[in-house]
Amino acid sequence: MKTYLTTLKKGIIKENPVFFMLLGMCPVLALTAAAENAVGMGLATTFVLVCSNIVISLLRNLIPPSVRLPCFIVIIAGFVTLTSLLLKEFVPWLYDELGIFLSLIACNCIILGRAEAFARKNKVLLSAADGLGMGIGFTLALFTVGSIREILGFGTWFGLSVTPDFVDPMMIFIMPAGGFFTLGVVIAVVNKIARKRPNNISCDNCPGKELCKRSMNNNEHLSNNG
Amino acid sequence: MKDKFDFKPTIVLALVAGIVTALLVIAERSVQYDETQLSGKLADSCIELMGEGEYKVLLDWLEEGYPIEKPPEVAKLIKNTTTGGIAFQIIVNGYSTNGINMLIVMDEDGGVEALTVVENKETAKIGTRVEDPAFMNNFLGRADPVRIVKGTPRADNEIAALTGATRSSNAVANAVNLAIETYEVLYG
């Protein structure tokens, strides 16, 4: 039981996909001009994430490693299509608001990332917990950025007026530039609060370690010559 | 020595793709989206401008006996069968592609009876200013095509552009002109 809770919780803060892993930036920047759309997008992604994690985990022993990526993509794209069908039928306003970004969930790197890093190696329930945790973390991130941008940029929150007269809405926050700016500040603040820098950083898990080593060697080579 | 070709990956991938496709086809059939029904913001706008009533959406104009096919910018021809009102939903390019989605209600003489912006994807607080009643009211009652000019309008068919939002203003005028012309062709 404890493992499930830890798995669930780690996606929300410790390994939050947006704030710490910097995955799925496209919807975070594109759909956070209003808190309502941000939460809608977060929930849609969570649904796809949980479903695809469950199915991929169920099939983990059947899928040969050589074709696992195409298989994962097909399963994920299937759930995205299902989500867009359901939204179009039952929540048409959200379908209209999300537009192209709804289909783009299919190439959201959080979902394929979790399939690749977690669901294909773990049991079904654990994968579901992981998907749910990551989904909630993603939704929270979208909600935070969306709220800040909507309050500062429109003076409203979920469509309700919160800063009637005393602050003039600042348009920059709902423009793309304001999105980058807000996201940067939020990431900085969350990282400052939630995590202290570890004393010794190991290069073992870094995807760029080979490149890093090579460039260091080159530099030594150059300095020796000079 | 010959290695045997491994068919397993191919078969698994084909099976996964096949099953997903089959399930999606079933899902799509069970939630069939009806384009002739009004929903969301468009339905709200229709009720606001044309009142309650039985609404009918005409998508295939030739089949309904109209002389022309639906122009691509006209998303829907909407009829309030209770009151006999006619409206066009028109989506035009403003500063952004398909930026302005309008509902334009026509009166029996081919004039604009009422109009509203259903959805505005223009730059917030710049292009979205076309929704101001002061600008919108310029189009009421028009039965002939209008023209947007910068500065002061000199002729009857000229309307002053909103400063800084010329392209959005033009988009609204284009939508209104298209509604007037299409109404003329259909019912004139």
mmCIF file of C-alpha atoms in Angstrom:
data_model
loop_
_atom_site.group_PDB
_atom_site.id
_atom_site.type_symbol
_atom_site.label_atom_id
_atom_site.label_comp_id
_atom_site.label_asym_id
_atom_site.label_seq_id
_atom_site.Cartn_x
_atom_site.Cartn_y
_atom_site.Cartn_z
ATOM 1 C CA MET A 1 0.000 0.000 0.000
ATOM 2 C CA LYS A 2 2.801 2.349 0.937
ATOM 3 C CA THR A 3 4.506 1.828 -2.422
ATOM 4 C CA TYR A 4 1.357 2.955 -4.203
ATOM 5 C CA LEU A 5 1.133 6.114 -2.142
ATOM 6 C CA THR A 6 4.815 6.931 -2.699
ATOM 7 C CA THR A 7 4.423 6.332 -6.432
ATOM 8 C CA LEU A 8 1.348 8.533 -6.501
ATOM 9 C CA LYS A 9 2.946 11.318 -4.497
ATOM 10 C CA LYS A 10 6.245 11.482 -6.321
ATOM 11 C CA GLY A 11 4.557 12.668 -9.523
ATOM 12 C CA ILE A 12 2.825 15.500 -7.722
ATOM 13 C CA ILE A 13 5.821 17.256 -6.168
ATOM 14 C CA LYS A 14 9.140 15.437 -6.177
ATOM 15 C CA GLU A 15 9.176 14.412 -9.820
ATOM 16 C CA ASN A 16 6.558 16.834 -11.089
ATOM 17 C CA PRO A 17 6.710 16.453 -14.884
ATOM 18 C CA VAL A 18 6.478 20.182 -15.558
ATOM 19 C CA PHE A 19 8.415 21.762 -12.714
ATOM 20 C CA PHE A 20 11.275 19.289 -12.353
ATOM 21 C CA MET A 21 11.437 17.184 -15.493
ATOM 22 C CA LEU A 22 10.401 20.021 -17.839
ATOM 23 C CA LEU A 23 8.264 17.725 -19.980
ATOM 24 C CA GLY A 24 5.083 18.610 -21.813
ATOM 25 C CA MET A 25 5.919 22.292 -22.188
ATOM 26 C CA CYS A 26 3.769 22.796 -25.280
ATOM 27 C CA PRO A 27 0.349 22.655 -23.581
ATOM 28 C CA VAL A 28 1.750 24.384 -20.498
ATOM 29 C CA LEU A 29 2.571 27.451 -22.579
ATOM 30 C CA ALA A 30 -0.260 27.271 -25.068
ATOM 31 C CA LEU A 31 -3.272 26.600 -22.866
ATOM 32 C CA THR A 32 -2.598 28.525 -19.689
ATOM 33 C CA ALA A 33 -4.005 31.919 -20.673
ATOM 34 C CA ALA A 34 -7.127 30.904 -18.715
ATOM 35 C CA ALA A 35 -7.296 28.658 -15.651
ATOM 36 C CA GLU A 36 -10.395 26.866 -16.945
ATOM 37 C CA ASN A 37 -8.758 25.648 -20.159
ATOM 38 C CA ALA A 38 -5.621 24.732 -18.242
ATOM 39 C CA VAL A 39 -7.521 22.449 -15.879
ATOM 40 C CA GLY A 40 -9.516 20.959 -18.763
ATOM 41 C CA MET A 41 -6.317 20.132 -20.615
ATOM 42 C CA GLY A 42 -4.759 18.710 -17.450
ATOM 43 C CA LEU A 43 -7.699 16.394 -16.835
ATOM 44 C CA ALA A 44 -7.827 15.224 -20.456
ATOM 45 C CA THR A 45 -4.105 14.424 -20.322
ATOM 46 C CA THR A 46 -4.513 12.643 -16.965
ATOM 47 C CA PHE A 47 -7.232 10.437 -18.430
ATOM 48 C CA VAL A 48 -5.044 9.454 -21.392
ATOM 49 C CA LEU A 49 -2.022 8.968 -19.138
ATOM 50 C CA VAL A 50 -3.782 6.633 -16.689
ATOM 51 C CA CYS A 51 -5.481 4.598 -19.435
ATOM 52 C CA SER A 52 -2.369 4.202 -21.564
ATOM 53 C CA ASN A 53 -0.236 3.332 -18.532
ATOM 54 C CA ILE A 54 -2.715 0.583 -17.570
ATOM 55 C CA VAL A 55 -2.899 -0.915 -21.055
ATOM 56 C CA ILE A 56 0.844 -0.729 -21.690
ATOM 57 C CA SER A 57 1.530 -2.313 -18.327
ATOM 58 C CA LEU A 58 -0.955 -5.102 -19.112
ATOM 59 C CA LEU A 59 0.757 -5.789 -22.430
ATOM 60 C CA ARG A 60 4.302 -5.333 -21.137
ATOM 61 C CA ASN A 61 5.231 -9.001 -21.462
ATOM 62 C CA LEU A 62 3.604 -9.420 -24.883
ATOM 63 C CA ILE A 63 5.187 -6.506 -26.707
ATOM 64 C CA PRO A 64 8.616 -7.358 -28.163
ATOM 65 C CA PRO A 65 11.229 -4.672 -27.343
ATOM 66 C CA SER A 66 11.995 -4.005 -30.999
ATOM 67 C CA VAL A 67 8.492 -2.690 -31.743
ATOM 68 C CA ARG A 68 7.588 -1.286 -28.359
ATOM 69 C CA LEU A 69 7.673 2.373 -29.425
ATOM 70 C CA PRO A 70 5.234 1.957 -32.347
ATOM 71 C CA CYS A 71 2.970 -0.120 -30.099
ATOM 72 C CA PHE A 72 2.987 2.521 -27.330
ATOM 73 C CA ILE A 73 2.275 5.300 -29.811
ATOM 74 C CA VAL A 74 -0.660 3.403 -31.316
ATOM 75 C CA ILE A 75 -2.162 2.762 -27.883
ATOM 76 C CA ILE A 76 -1.673 6.374 -26.761
ATOM 77 C CA ALA A 77 -3.078 7.782 -30.009
ATOM 78 C CA GLY A 78 -6.069 5.471 -29.620
ATOM 79 C CA PHE A 79 -6.877 6.897 -26.193
ATOM 80 C CA VAL A 80 -6.396 10.457 -27.453
ATOM 81 C CA THR A 81 -8.910 9.813 -30.238
ATOM 82 C CA LEU A 82 -11.321 8.342 -27.706
ATOM 83 C CA THR A 83 -10.899 11.394 -25.456
ATOM 84 C CA SER A 84 -11.568 13.802 -28.291
ATOM 85 C CA LEU A 85 -14.666 11.840 -29.322
ATOM 86 C CA LEU A 86 -15.984 11.954 -25.761
ATOM 87 C CA LEU A 87 -15.209 15.648 -25.308
ATOM 88 C CA LYS A 88 -16.803 16.566 -28.642
ATOM 89 C CA GLU A 89 -19.943 14.728 -27.602
ATOM 90 C CA PHE A 90 -20.255 15.699 -23.951
ATOM 91 C CA VAL A 91 -18.174 18.863 -23.351
ATOM 92 C CA PRO A 92 -18.276 20.696 -26.701
ATOM 93 C CA TRP A 93 -17.127 24.047 -25.299
ATOM 94 C CA LEU A 94 -13.943 22.491 -23.941
ATOM 95 C CA TYR A 95 -13.430 20.669 -27.244
ATOM 96 C CA ASP A 96 -13.602 24.017 -29.040
ATOM 97 C CA GLU A 97 -11.272 25.713 -26.569
ATOM 98 C CA LEU A 98 -8.585 23.023 -26.681
ATOM 99 C CA GLY A 99 -8.680 22.800 -30.474
ATOM 100 C CA ILE A 100 -5.557 21.340 -32.038
ATOM 101 C CA PHE A 101 -3.914 20.830 -28.643
ATOM 102 C CA LEU A 102 -6.342 18.026 -27.879
ATOM 103 C CA SER A 103 -4.931 15.910 -30.717
ATOM 104 C CA LEU A 104 -1.456 16.995 -29.731
ATOM 105 C CA ILE A 105 -1.833 15.046 -26.454
ATOM 106 C CA ALA A 106 -0.823 12.089 -28.635
ATOM 107 C CA CYS A 107 2.705 13.435 -28.784
ATOM 108 C CA ASN A 108 2.809 14.763 -25.245
ATOM 109 C CA CYS A 109 6.194 13.641 -24.007
ATOM 110 C CA ILE A 110 4.974 12.978 -20.458
ATOM 111 C CA ILE A 111 2.752 10.135 -21.655
ATOM 112 C CA LEU A 112 5.320 8.372 -23.814
ATOM 113 C CA GLY A 113 7.915 9.151 -21.162
ATOM 114 C CA ARG A 114 5.938 7.370 -18.435
ATOM 115 C CA ALA A 115 5.211 4.419 -20.728
ATOM 116 C CA GLU A 116 8.883 4.065 -21.520
ATOM 117 C CA ALA A 117 10.277 4.754 -18.054
ATOM 118 C CA PHE A 118 7.633 3.182 -15.826
ATOM 119 C CA ALA A 119 4.652 1.317 -17.261
ATOM 120 C CA ARG A 120 6.629 -1.162 -19.351
ATOM 121 C CA LYS A 121 8.545 -2.321 -16.273
ATOM 122 C CA ASN A 122 5.902 -2.266 -13.542
ATOM 123 C CA LYS A 123 2.677 -3.947 -12.476
ATOM 124 C CA VAL A 124 -0.711 -2.681 -13.593
ATOM 125 C CA LEU A 125 -1.925 -1.016 -10.390
ATOM 126 C CA LEU A 126 1.438 0.573 -9.731
ATOM 127 C CA SER A 127 1.482 1.954 -13.283
ATOM 128 C CA ALA A 128 -2.025 3.319 -12.824
ATOM 129 C CA ALA A 129 -0.912 5.050 -9.602
ATOM 130 C CA ASP A 130 2.111 6.467 -11.414
ATOM 131 C CA GLY A 131 -0.067 7.745 -14.253
ATOM 132 C CA LEU A 132 -2.545 9.301 -11.841
ATOM 133 C CA GLY A 133 0.224 10.971 -9.817
ATOM 134 C CA MET A 134 1.944 12.364 -12.905
ATOM 135 C CA GLY A 135 -1.424 13.485 -14.281
ATOM 136 C CA ILE A 136 -2.321 15.307 -11.071
ATOM 137 C CA GLY A 137 1.134 16.894 -11.024
ATOM 138 C CA PHE A 138 0.690 18.044 -14.615
ATOM 139 C CA THR A 139 -2.805 19.394 -13.905
ATOM 140 C CA LEU A 140 -1.539 21.227 -10.813
ATOM 141 C CA ALA A 141 1.245 22.819 -12.828
ATOM 142 C CA LEU A 142 -1.161 23.933 -15.557
ATOM 143 C CA PHE A 143 -3.570 25.201 -12.910
ATOM 144 C CA THR A 144 -0.864 27.245 -11.141
ATOM 145 C CA VAL A 145 0.496 28.859 -14.290
ATOM 146 C CA GLY A 146 -3.015 29.329 -15.703
ATOM 147 C CA SER A 147 -4.298 31.007 -12.533
ATOM 148 C CA ILE A 148 -1.387 33.432 -12.346
ATOM 149 C CA ARG A 149 -1.673 34.353 -16.016
ATOM 150 C CA GLU A 150 -5.442 34.747 -15.943
ATOM 151 C CA ILE A 151 -5.477 36.834 -12.751
ATOM 152 C CA LEU A 152 -2.687 39.150 -13.889
ATOM 153 C CA GLY A 153 -3.639 39.237 -17.556
ATOM 154 C CA PHE A 154 -7.429 39.364 -17.473
ATOM 155 C CA GLY A 155 -8.148 40.262 -13.841
ATOM 156 C CA THR A 156 -10.396 37.194 -13.590
ATOM 157 C CA TRP A 157 -10.138 33.681 -12.173
ATOM 158 C CA PHE A 158 -12.236 30.914 -13.736
ATOM 159 C CA GLY A 159 -14.125 33.753 -15.385
ATOM 160 C CA LEU A 160 -14.928 35.524 -12.091
ATOM 161 C CA SER A 161 -13.629 39.027 -11.578
ATOM 162 C CA VAL A 162 -11.044 39.130 -8.779
ATOM 163 C CA THR A 163 -9.183 42.384 -9.264
ATOM 164 C CA PRO A 164 -12.046 44.706 -10.152
ATOM 165 C CA ASP A 165 -10.488 48.165 -9.940
ATOM 166 C CA PHE A 166 -7.291 48.264 -8.003
ATOM 167 C CA VAL A 167 -5.063 46.476 -10.549
ATOM 168 C CA ASP A 168 -5.198 47.085 -14.262
ATOM 169 C CA PRO A 169 -4.955 43.769 -16.142
ATOM 170 C CA MET A 170 -1.533 43.397 -17.714
ATOM 171 C CA MET A 171 -1.956 42.148 -21.246
ATOM 172 C CA ILE A 172 1.590 40.794 -21.514
ATOM 173 C CA PHE A 173 0.652 37.862 -19.284
ATOM 174 C CA ILE A 174 -1.832 36.385 -21.716
ATOM 175 C CA MET A 175 0.535 36.769 -24.652
ATOM 176 C CA PRO A 176 3.024 33.960 -25.404
ATOM 177 C CA ALA A 177 5.914 35.995 -23.969
ATOM 178 C CA GLY A 178 4.101 36.287 -20.661
ATOM 179 C CA GLY A 179 3.623 32.523 -20.678
ATOM 180 C CA PHE A 180 7.369 31.904 -20.855
ATOM 181 C CA PHE A 181 7.982 34.532 -18.221
ATOM 182 C CA THR A 182 5.387 33.170 -15.782
ATOM 183 C CA LEU A 183 6.486 29.578 -16.296
ATOM 184 C CA GLY A 184 10.118 30.491 -15.667
ATOM 185 C CA VAL A 185 9.318 32.308 -12.444
ATOM 186 C CA VAL A 186 7.023 29.520 -11.191
ATOM 187 C CA ILE A 187 9.652 26.856 -11.919
ATOM 188 C CA ALA A 188 12.306 28.893 -10.127
ATOM 189 C CA VAL A 189 10.122 29.438 -7.063
ATOM 190 C CA VAL A 190 8.967 25.813 -6.848
ATOM 191 C CA ASN A 191 12.515 24.537 -7.200
ATOM 192 C CA LYS A 192 13.749 26.924 -4.520
ATOM 193 C CA ILE A 193 11.046 25.838 -2.075
ATOM 194 C CA ALA A 194 10.718 22.136 -2.777
ATOM 195 C CA ARG A 195 14.197 20.941 -3.425
ATOM 196 C CA LYS A 196 17.660 21.633 -2.142
ATOM 197 C CA ARG A 197 20.512 21.121 -4.509
ATOM 198 C CA PRO A 198 22.207 17.767 -3.821
ATOM 199 C CA ASN A 199 25.829 17.971 -2.656
ATOM 200 C CA ASN A 200 27.345 15.827 -5.326
ATOM 201 C CA ILE A 201 25.654 15.552 -8.703
ATOM 202 C CA SER A 202 26.376 12.333 -10.517
ATOM 203 C CA CYS A 203 26.522 12.221 -14.298
ATOM 204 C CA ASP A 204 25.260 8.624 -14.466
ATOM 205 C CA ASN A 205 21.643 9.432 -15.263
ATOM 206 C CA CYS A 206 22.289 12.376 -17.539
ATOM 207 C CA PRO A 207 21.343 11.719 -21.179
ATOM 208 C CA GLY A 208 23.995 14.193 -22.372
ATOM 209 C CA LYS A 209 26.923 12.683 -20.473
ATOM 210 C CA GLU A 210 28.724 11.308 -23.535
ATOM 211 C CA LEU A 211 28.518 14.641 -25.316
ATOM 212 C CA CYS A 212 29.669 16.404 -22.185
ATOM 213 C CA LYS A 213 32.705 14.145 -21.787
ATOM 214 C CA ARG A 214 33.636 14.539 -25.434
ATOM 215 C CA SER A 215 33.537 18.327 -25.343
ATOM 216 C CA MET A 216 35.605 18.354 -22.166
ATOM 217 C CA ASN A 217 38.235 16.161 -23.822
ATOM 218 C CA ASN A 218 38.286 18.448 -26.847
ATOM 219 C CA ASN A 219 38.843 21.468 -24.675
ATOM 220 C CA GLU A 220 41.768 19.802 -22.930
ATOM 221 C CA HIS A 221 43.193 18.904 -26.308
ATOM 222 C CA LEU A 222 42.938 22.496 -27.484
ATOM 223 C CA SER A 223 44.439 23.949 -24.357
ATOM 224 C CA ASN A 224 47.337 21.508 -24.533
ATOM 225 C CA ASN A 225 48.114 22.636 -28.049
ATOM 226 C CA GLY A 226 47.900 26.276 -27.142
ATOM 227 C CA MET B 1 23.653 -20.977 -41.324
ATOM 228 C CA LYS B 2 20.417 -19.238 -41.999
ATOM 229 C CA ASP B 3 18.702 -17.339 -39.211
ATOM 230 C CA LYS B 4 14.972 -17.737 -39.054
ATOM 231 C CA PHE B 5 13.096 -14.497 -39.640
ATOM 232 C CA ASP B 6 11.319 -13.445 -36.438
ATOM 233 C CA PHE B 7 7.697 -12.689 -37.223
ATOM 234 C CA LYS B 8 6.636 -11.975 -33.660
ATOM 235 C CA PRO B 9 7.219 -8.173 -33.575
ATOM 236 C CA THR B 10 5.353 -7.664 -36.857
ATOM 237 C CA ILE B 11 2.421 -9.733 -35.718
ATOM 238 C CA VAL B 12 2.184 -8.037 -32.324
ATOM 239 C CA LEU B 13 2.318 -4.545 -33.824
ATOM 240 C CA ALA B 14 -0.292 -5.450 -36.443
ATOM 241 C CA LEU B 15 -2.530 -6.940 -33.750
ATOM 242 C CA VAL B 16 -2.216 -3.901 -31.470
ATOM 243 C CA ALA B 17 -2.967 -1.521 -34.351
ATOM 244 C CA GLY B 18 -5.866 -3.680 -35.528
ATOM 245 C CA ILE B 19 -7.479 -3.961 -32.116
ATOM 246 C CA VAL B 20 -7.111 -0.246 -31.376
ATOM 247 C CA THR B 21 -8.641 0.622 -34.760
ATOM 248 C CA ALA B 22 -11.558 -1.741 -34.252
ATOM 249 C CA LEU B 23 -12.299 -0.353 -30.794
ATOM 250 C CA LEU B 24 -12.149 3.220 -32.072
ATOM 251 C CA VAL B 25 -14.554 2.484 -34.897
ATOM 252 C CA ILE B 26 -17.014 1.063 -32.374
ATOM 253 C CA ALA B 27 -16.513 4.090 -30.099
ATOM 254 C CA GLU B 28 -17.037 6.537 -32.933
ATOM 255 C CA ARG B 29 -20.285 4.867 -33.935
ATOM 256 C CA SER B 30 -21.669 4.912 -30.427
ATOM 257 C CA VAL B 31 -20.978 8.628 -29.883
ATOM 258 C CA GLN B 32 -22.087 10.026 -33.169
ATOM 259 C CA TYR B 33 -21.690 13.781 -33.242
ATOM 260 C CA ASP B 34 -24.661 15.476 -34.819
ATOM 261 C CA GLU B 35 -23.585 18.584 -36.734
ATOM 262 C CA THR B 36 -27.143 19.668 -37.333
ATOM 263 C CA GLN B 37 -27.607 20.267 -33.600
ATOM 264 C CA LEU B 38 -26.565 23.552 -32.036
ATOM 265 C CA SER B 39 -24.457 23.404 -28.926
ATOM 266 C CA GLY B 40 -22.216 25.428 -26.678
ATOM 267 C CA LYS B 41 -21.582 29.112 -27.321
ATOM 268 C CA LEU B 42 -23.281 29.081 -30.718
ATOM 269 C CA ALA B 43 -26.551 27.846 -29.182
ATOM 270 C CA ASP B 44 -26.317 30.552 -26.478
ATOM 271 C CA SER B 45 -25.706 33.248 -29.097
ATOM 272 C CA CYS B 46 -28.658 32.017 -31.194
ATOM 273 C CA ILE B 47 -31.038 32.192 -28.249
ATOM 274 C CA GLU B 48 -29.696 35.627 -27.300
ATOM 275 C CA LEU B 49 -30.250 37.098 -30.779
ATOM 276 C CA MET B 50 -33.199 35.107 -32.146
ATOM 277 C CA GLY B 51 -35.010 33.972 -29.035
ATOM 278 C CA GLU B 52 -36.170 30.528 -28.036
ATOM 279 C CA GLY B 53 -37.523 28.232 -30.687
ATOM 280 C CA GLU B 54 -36.951 25.182 -32.805
ATOM 281 C CA TYR B 55 -33.615 25.564 -34.557
ATOM 282 C CA LYS B 56 -32.578 23.863 -37.762
ATOM 283 C CA VAL B 57 -29.076 23.815 -39.215
ATOM 284 C CA LEU B 58 -28.707 23.468 -42.973
ATOM 285 C CA LEU B 59 -25.362 22.053 -44.045
ATOM 286 C CA ASP B 60 -26.030 20.728 -47.542
ATOM 287 C CA TRP B 61 -27.548 23.660 -49.381
ATOM 288 C CA LEU B 62 -27.939 22.081 -52.821
ATOM 289 C CA GLU B 63 -29.929 19.254 -51.292
ATOM 290 C CA GLU B 64 -32.248 21.783 -49.646
ATOM 291 C CA GLY B 65 -32.931 23.380 -53.032
ATOM 292 C CA TYR B 66 -30.757 26.476 -52.787
ATOM 293 C CA PRO B 67 -29.019 27.706 -55.960
ATOM 294 C CA ILE B 68 -25.458 27.634 -54.599
ATOM 295 C CA GLU B 69 -23.258 25.429 -52.521
ATOM 296 C CA LYS B 70 -22.259 26.650 -49.057
ATOM 297 C CA PRO B 71 -19.310 29.079 -49.308
ATOM 298 C CA PRO B 72 -16.380 27.804 -47.217
ATOM 299 C CA GLU B 73 -16.436 30.779 -44.822
ATOM 300 C CA VAL B 74 -20.079 30.171 -43.950
ATOM 301 C CA ALA B 75 -19.979 27.529 -41.263
ATOM 302 C CA LYS B 76 -23.727 27.121 -40.841
ATOM 303 C CA LEU B 77 -27.020 28.441 -42.117
ATOM 304 C CA ILE B 78 -29.305 28.484 -39.095
ATOM 305 C CA LYS B 79 -33.075 28.713 -39.254
ATOM 306 C CA ASN B 80 -35.355 29.374 -36.335
ATOM 307 C CA THR B 81 -38.350 27.459 -37.623
ATOM 308 C CA THR B 82 -40.624 28.874 -34.912
ATOM 309 C CA THR B 83 -40.115 32.527 -35.836
ATOM 310 C CA GLY B 84 -38.796 32.071 -39.371
ATOM 311 C CA GLY B 85 -35.561 33.902 -38.553
ATOM 312 C CA ILE B 86 -32.442 33.265 -40.643
ATOM 313 C CA ALA B 87 -28.858 33.557 -39.439
ATOM 314 C CA PHE B 88 -25.407 32.769 -40.762
ATOM 315 C CA GLN B 89 -22.516 31.517 -38.707
ATOM 316 C CA ILE B 90 -19.472 32.878 -40.504
ATOM 317 C CA ILE B 91 -15.839 32.237 -39.618
ATOM 318 C CA VAL B 92 -13.332 34.643 -41.166
ATOM 319 C CA ASN B 93 -9.629 35.356 -40.896
ATOM 320 C CA GLY B 94 -8.773 38.392 -38.843
ATOM 321 C CA TYR B 95 -5.293 38.946 -37.542
ATOM 322 C CA SER B 96 -5.213 35.246 -36.730
ATOM 323 C CA THR B 97 -6.468 32.504 -39.032
ATOM 324 C CA ASN B 98 -10.164 31.823 -38.478
ATOM 325 C CA GLY B 99 -9.902 34.441 -35.746
ATOM 326 C CA ILE B 100 -13.456 35.734 -35.795
ATOM 327 C CA ASN B 101 -16.478 33.480 -35.521
ATOM 328 C CA MET B 102 -19.663 35.497 -35.970
ATOM 329 C CA LEU B 103 -23.383 34.952 -35.868
ATOM 330 C CA ILE B 104 -25.246 37.352 -38.178
ATOM 331 C CA VAL B 105 -29.039 37.443 -38.109
ATOM 332 C CA MET B 106 -30.739 38.758 -41.266
ATOM 333 C CA ASP B 107 -34.153 40.424 -41.555
ATOM 334 C CA GLU B 108 -36.638 39.761 -44.355
ATOM 335 C CA ASP B 109 -35.367 42.636 -46.508
ATOM 336 C CA GLY B 110 -31.814 41.312 -46.546
ATOM 337 C CA GLY B 111 -30.538 43.732 -43.914
ATOM 338 C CA VAL B 112 -28.498 42.878 -40.835
ATOM 339 C CA GLU B 113 -30.907 42.545 -37.939
ATOM 340 C CA ALA B 114 -28.443 41.593 -35.228
ATOM 341 C CA LEU B 115 -24.888 40.342 -34.973
ATOM 342 C CA THR B 116 -22.532 39.044 -32.345
ATOM 343 C CA VAL B 117 -19.099 37.499 -32.084
ATOM 344 C CA VAL B 118 -19.475 33.891 -30.968
ATOM 345 C CA GLU B 119 -15.784 33.286 -30.532
ATOM 346 C CA ASN B 120 -12.894 35.681 -30.824
ATOM 347 C CA LYS B 121 -9.349 34.392 -31.251
ATOM 348 C CA GLU B 122 -7.863 37.781 -32.055
ATOM 349 C CA THR B 123 -5.228 39.436 -29.887
ATOM 350 C CA ALA B 124 -6.767 40.086 -26.490
ATOM 351 C CA LYS B 125 -7.728 43.717 -25.886
ATOM 352 C CA ILE B 126 -6.586 44.746 -29.378
ATOM 353 C CA GLY B 127 -8.484 42.660 -31.905
ATOM 354 C CA THR B 128 -11.143 41.646 -29.407
ATOM 355 C CA ARG B 129 -12.281 45.286 -29.226
ATOM 356 C CA VAL B 130 -14.399 44.669 -32.341
ATOM 357 C CA GLU B 131 -16.956 43.211 -29.933
ATOM 358 C CA ASP B 132 -17.627 46.658 -28.453
ATOM 359 C CA PRO B 133 -21.251 47.642 -29.107
ATOM 360 C CA ALA B 134 -20.063 51.042 -30.409
ATOM 361 C CA PHE B 135 -18.328 49.273 -33.308
ATOM 362 C CA MET B 136 -20.835 46.446 -33.761
ATOM 363 C CA ASN B 137 -23.803 48.826 -34.006
ATOM 364 C CA ASN B 138 -22.277 50.355 -37.162
ATOM 365 C CA PHE B 139 -23.321 47.216 -39.003
ATOM 366 C CA LEU B 140 -26.948 47.064 -37.877
ATOM 367 C CA GLY B 141 -29.504 47.597 -40.607
ATOM 368 C CA ARG B 142 -26.964 47.408 -43.437
ATOM 369 C CA ALA B 143 -28.348 45.828 -46.593
ATOM 370 C CA ASP B 144 -25.493 46.788 -48.918
ATOM 371 C CA PRO B 145 -21.835 45.795 -48.633
ATOM 372 C CA VAL B 146 -19.767 48.021 -46.347
ATOM 373 C CA ARG B 147 -16.156 49.120 -46.486
ATOM 374 C CA ILE B 148 -13.713 49.745 -43.653
ATOM 375 C CA VAL B 149 -11.705 52.945 -43.938
ATOM 376 C CA LYS B 150 -8.999 54.390 -41.739
ATOM 377 C CA GLY B 151 -9.930 57.768 -40.305
ATOM 378 C CA THR B 152 -13.276 59.434 -40.833
ATOM 379 C CA PRO B 153 -15.825 57.725 -43.080
ATOM 380 C CA ARG B 154 -16.959 59.949 -45.969
ATOM 381 C CA ALA B 155 -19.583 57.818 -47.698
ATOM 382 C CA ASP B 156 -22.639 56.008 -46.418
ATOM 383 C CA ASN B 157 -21.135 52.574 -46.905
ATOM 384 C CA GLU B 158 -17.929 53.411 -45.079
ATOM 385 C CA ILE B 159 -17.171 52.507 -41.479
ATOM 386 C CA ALA B 160 -14.188 53.748 -39.481
ATOM 387 C CA ALA B 161 -11.679 51.055 -38.567
ATOM 388 C CA LEU B 162 -10.781 50.605 -34.929
ATOM 389 C CA THR B 163 -7.336 52.142 -34.475
ATOM 390 C CA GLY B 164 -4.755 49.371 -34.176
ATOM 391 C CA ALA B 165 -7.252 46.699 -35.140
ATOM 392 C CA THR B 166 -7.749 47.365 -38.843
ATOM 393 C CA ARG B 167 -7.462 43.731 -39.808
ATOM 394 C CA SER B 168 -9.949 42.619 -37.174
ATOM 395 C CA SER B 169 -12.315 45.414 -38.256
ATOM 396 C CA ASN B 170 -11.946 44.298 -41.868
ATOM 397 C CA ALA B 171 -12.724 40.731 -40.832
ATOM 398 C CA VAL B 172 -16.031 41.767 -39.278
ATOM 399 C CA ALA B 173 -16.901 43.788 -42.387
ATOM 400 C CA ASN B 174 -16.018 40.830 -44.626
ATOM 401 C CA ALA B 175 -18.273 38.568 -42.584
ATOM 402 C CA VAL B 176 -21.152 41.048 -42.761
ATOM 403 C CA ASN B 177 -20.679 41.540 -46.515
ATOM 404 C CA LEU B 178 -20.634 37.807 -47.070
ATOM 405 C CA ALA B 179 -23.849 37.423 -45.068
ATOM 406 C CA ILE B 180 -25.554 40.194 -47.080
ATOM 407 C CA GLU B 181 -24.406 38.784 -50.425
ATOM 408 C CA THR B 182 -25.278 35.201 -49.561
ATOM 409 C CA TYR B 183 -28.716 36.201 -48.304
ATOM 410 C CA GLU B 184 -29.259 38.096 -51.584
ATOM 411 C CA VAL B 185 -28.363 34.982 -53.595
ATOM 412 C CA LEU B 186 -30.460 32.626 -51.470
ATOM 413 C CA TYR B 187 -33.580 34.694 -50.869
ATOM 414 C CA GLY B 188 -33.240 37.904 -52.945
#
